[in-house]
Every structure is written in C-alpha cells, then in structure tokens.
Coordinates of N, CA and C in Angstrom, one line a residue:
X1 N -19.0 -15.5 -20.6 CA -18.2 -14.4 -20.7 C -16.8 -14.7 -20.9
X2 N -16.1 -13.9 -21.8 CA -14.8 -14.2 -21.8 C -13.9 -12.9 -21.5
X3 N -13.0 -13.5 -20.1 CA -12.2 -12.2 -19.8 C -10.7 -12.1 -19.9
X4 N -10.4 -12.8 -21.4 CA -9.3 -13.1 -21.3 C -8.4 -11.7 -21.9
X5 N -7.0 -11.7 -21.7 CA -6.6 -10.4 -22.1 C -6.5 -9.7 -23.6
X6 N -6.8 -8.9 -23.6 CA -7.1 -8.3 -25.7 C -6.2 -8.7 -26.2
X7 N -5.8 -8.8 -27.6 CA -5.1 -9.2 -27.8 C -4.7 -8.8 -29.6
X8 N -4.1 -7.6 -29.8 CA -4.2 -6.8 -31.2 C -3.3 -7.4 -31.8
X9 N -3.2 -7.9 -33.4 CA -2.3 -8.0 -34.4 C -2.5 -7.0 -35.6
X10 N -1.5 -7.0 -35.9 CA -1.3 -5.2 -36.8 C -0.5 -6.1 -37.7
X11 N -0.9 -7.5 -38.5 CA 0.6 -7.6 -39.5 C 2.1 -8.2 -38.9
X12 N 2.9 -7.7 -38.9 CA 4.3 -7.6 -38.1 C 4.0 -7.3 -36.8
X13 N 3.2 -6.3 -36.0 CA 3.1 -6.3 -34.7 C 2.0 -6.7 -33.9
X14 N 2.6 -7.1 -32.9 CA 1.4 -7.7 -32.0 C 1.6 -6.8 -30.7
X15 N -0.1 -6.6 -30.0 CA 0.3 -6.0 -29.0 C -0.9 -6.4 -28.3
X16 N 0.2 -6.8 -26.9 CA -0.6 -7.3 -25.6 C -1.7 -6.7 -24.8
X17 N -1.0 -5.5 -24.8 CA -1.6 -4.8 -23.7 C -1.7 -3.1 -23.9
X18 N -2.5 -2.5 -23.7 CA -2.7 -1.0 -24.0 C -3.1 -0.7 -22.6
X19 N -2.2 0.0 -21.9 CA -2.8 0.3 -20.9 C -3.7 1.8 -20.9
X20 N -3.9 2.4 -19.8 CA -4.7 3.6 -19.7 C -4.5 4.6 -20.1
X21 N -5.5 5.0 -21.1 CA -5.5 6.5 -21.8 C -4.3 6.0 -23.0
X22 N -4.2 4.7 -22.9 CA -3.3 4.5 -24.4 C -4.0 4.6 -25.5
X23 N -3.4 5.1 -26.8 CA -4.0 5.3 -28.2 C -3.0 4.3 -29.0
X24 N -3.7 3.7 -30.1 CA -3.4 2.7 -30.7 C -3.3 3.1 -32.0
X25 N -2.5 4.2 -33.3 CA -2.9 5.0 -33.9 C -1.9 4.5 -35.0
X26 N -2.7 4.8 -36.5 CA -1.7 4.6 -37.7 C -1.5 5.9 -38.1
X27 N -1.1 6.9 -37.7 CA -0.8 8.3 -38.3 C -0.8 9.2 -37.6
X28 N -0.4 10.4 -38.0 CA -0.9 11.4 -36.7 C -1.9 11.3 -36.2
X29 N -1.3 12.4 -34.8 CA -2.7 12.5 -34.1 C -2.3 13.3 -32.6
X30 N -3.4 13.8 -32.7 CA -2.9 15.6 -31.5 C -4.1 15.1 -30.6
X31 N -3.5 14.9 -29.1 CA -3.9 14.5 -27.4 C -4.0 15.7 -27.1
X32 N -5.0 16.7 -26.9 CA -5.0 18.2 -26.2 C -5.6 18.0 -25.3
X33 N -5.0 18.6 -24.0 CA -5.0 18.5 -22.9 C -5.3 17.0 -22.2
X34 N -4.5 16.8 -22.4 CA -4.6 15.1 -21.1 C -4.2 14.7 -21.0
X35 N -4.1 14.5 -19.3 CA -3.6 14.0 -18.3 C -4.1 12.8 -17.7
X36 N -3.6 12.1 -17.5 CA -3.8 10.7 -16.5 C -2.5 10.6 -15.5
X37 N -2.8 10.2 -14.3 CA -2.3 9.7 -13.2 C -2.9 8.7 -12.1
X38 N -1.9 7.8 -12.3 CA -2.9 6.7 -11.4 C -1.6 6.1 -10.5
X39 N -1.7 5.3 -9.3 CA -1.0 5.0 -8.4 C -1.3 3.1 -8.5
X40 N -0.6 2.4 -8.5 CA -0.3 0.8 -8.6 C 0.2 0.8 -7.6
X41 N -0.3 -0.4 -6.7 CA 0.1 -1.5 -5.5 C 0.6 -2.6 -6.5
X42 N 1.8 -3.0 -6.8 CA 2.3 -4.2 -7.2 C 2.5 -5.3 -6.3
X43 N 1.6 -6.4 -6.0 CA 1.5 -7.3 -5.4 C 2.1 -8.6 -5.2
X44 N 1.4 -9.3 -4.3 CA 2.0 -10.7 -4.7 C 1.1 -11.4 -5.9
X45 N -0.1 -10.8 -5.8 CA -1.1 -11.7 -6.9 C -2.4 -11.3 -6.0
X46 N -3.3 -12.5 -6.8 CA -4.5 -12.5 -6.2 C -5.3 -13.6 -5.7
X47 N -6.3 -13.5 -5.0 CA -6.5 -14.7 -4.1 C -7.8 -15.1 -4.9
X48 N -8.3 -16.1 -5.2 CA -9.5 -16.5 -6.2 C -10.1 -17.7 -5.7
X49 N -11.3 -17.4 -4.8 CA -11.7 -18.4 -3.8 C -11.7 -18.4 -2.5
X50 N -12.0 -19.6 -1.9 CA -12.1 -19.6 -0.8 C -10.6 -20.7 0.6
X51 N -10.5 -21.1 -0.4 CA -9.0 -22.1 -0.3 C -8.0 -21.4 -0.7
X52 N -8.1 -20.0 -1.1 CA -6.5 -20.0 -1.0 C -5.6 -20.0 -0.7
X53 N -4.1 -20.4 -1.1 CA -3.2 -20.1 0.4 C -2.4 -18.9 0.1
X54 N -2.5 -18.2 1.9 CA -1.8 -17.0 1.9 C -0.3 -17.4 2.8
X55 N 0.4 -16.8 1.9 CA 1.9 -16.8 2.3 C 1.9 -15.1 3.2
X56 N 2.9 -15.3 3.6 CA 3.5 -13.8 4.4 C 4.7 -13.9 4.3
X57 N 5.5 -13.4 3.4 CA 6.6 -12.6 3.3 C 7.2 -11.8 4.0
X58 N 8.3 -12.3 4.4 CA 8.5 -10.8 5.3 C 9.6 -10.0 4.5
X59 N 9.0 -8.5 4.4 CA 10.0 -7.9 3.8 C 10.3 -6.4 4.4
X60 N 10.8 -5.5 4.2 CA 11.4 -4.5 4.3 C 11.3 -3.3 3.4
X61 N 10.8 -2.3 3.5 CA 10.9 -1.3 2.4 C 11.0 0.0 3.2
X62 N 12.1 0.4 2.8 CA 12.5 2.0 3.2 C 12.7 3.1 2.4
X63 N 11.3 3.8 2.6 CA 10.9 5.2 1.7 C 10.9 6.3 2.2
X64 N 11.9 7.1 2.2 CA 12.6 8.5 2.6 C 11.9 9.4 2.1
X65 N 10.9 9.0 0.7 CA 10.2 10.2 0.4 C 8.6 10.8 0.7
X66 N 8.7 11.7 1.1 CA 7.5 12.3 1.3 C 6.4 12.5 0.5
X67 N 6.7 12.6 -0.5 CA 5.4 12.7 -1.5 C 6.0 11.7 -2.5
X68 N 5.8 10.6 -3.0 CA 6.3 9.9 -4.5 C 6.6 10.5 -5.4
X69 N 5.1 10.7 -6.0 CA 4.7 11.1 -7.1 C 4.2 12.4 -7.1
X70 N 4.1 13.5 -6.8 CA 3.3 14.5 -7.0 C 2.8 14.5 -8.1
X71 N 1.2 14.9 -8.6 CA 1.1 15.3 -10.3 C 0.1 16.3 -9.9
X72 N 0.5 17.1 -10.6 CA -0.6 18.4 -10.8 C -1.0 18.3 -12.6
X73 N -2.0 19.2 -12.8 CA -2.3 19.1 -13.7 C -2.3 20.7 -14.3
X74 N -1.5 21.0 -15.2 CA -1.8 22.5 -15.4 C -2.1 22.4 -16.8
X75 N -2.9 23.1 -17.0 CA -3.9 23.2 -18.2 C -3.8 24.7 -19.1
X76 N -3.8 25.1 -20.3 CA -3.5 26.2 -20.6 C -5.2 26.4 -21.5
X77 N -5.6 25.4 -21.5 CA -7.1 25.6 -21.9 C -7.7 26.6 -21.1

C-alpha cells in the first residue's frame, strides 16, 4: 500500500493538498447547499510505535471564548 500524500500537476500548477469538501475545477461550477465544519487539534505530531519519545511541553493557553466557532447551517432548500 502506498499512503503517501496526492499529489496533482495541472501544467504550470501543482497542488499538494485538497483539503475537505475541496473541488478541483477547470470552469464553472455551482456548490448548492454545502456546508462543511470540522474542528482541528493542531498538535505536536504523532507517535508511530512503540519507542517513542514523548516530550511535555509546558505551555499556557488562555481562551476567553465561550463558544469558538459556532456553525449553524441554514439551508433555503
């Protein structure tokens, strides 16, 4: 198996990465109704094995806000 990352060339562009619910499109093109919302933990990495070494950082983060992100989805369909 190969899980290495996709990897598109278009000529003059190259593109790494398409994230979620991304379209990759040579011309028009009509998205009706959609929504995506997703939440990311940006980490230190990942652990792969059974040896790995874990650091502990100590850090600090102060969030005043109550909700982040809110997303609703309102639909006219």
């Amino acid at each position: 198996m190969n899980f290495a990352p996709v990897e598109i060339n278009l000529q003059y562009f190259k593109l790494n990465a398409v994230d979620h619910a991304a379209v990759v499109n040579m011309g028009p093109s009509q998205h009706i109704d959609l929504f995506v919302s997703y939440k990311r933990n940006q980490g230190t990495g990942e652990l792969n094995g059974d040896l790995s070494p874990v650091f502990f950082p100590i850090t600090t983060c102060i969030d005043s806000d109550y909700i982040d992100t809110p997303s609703v989805k309102n639909s006219i369909l």
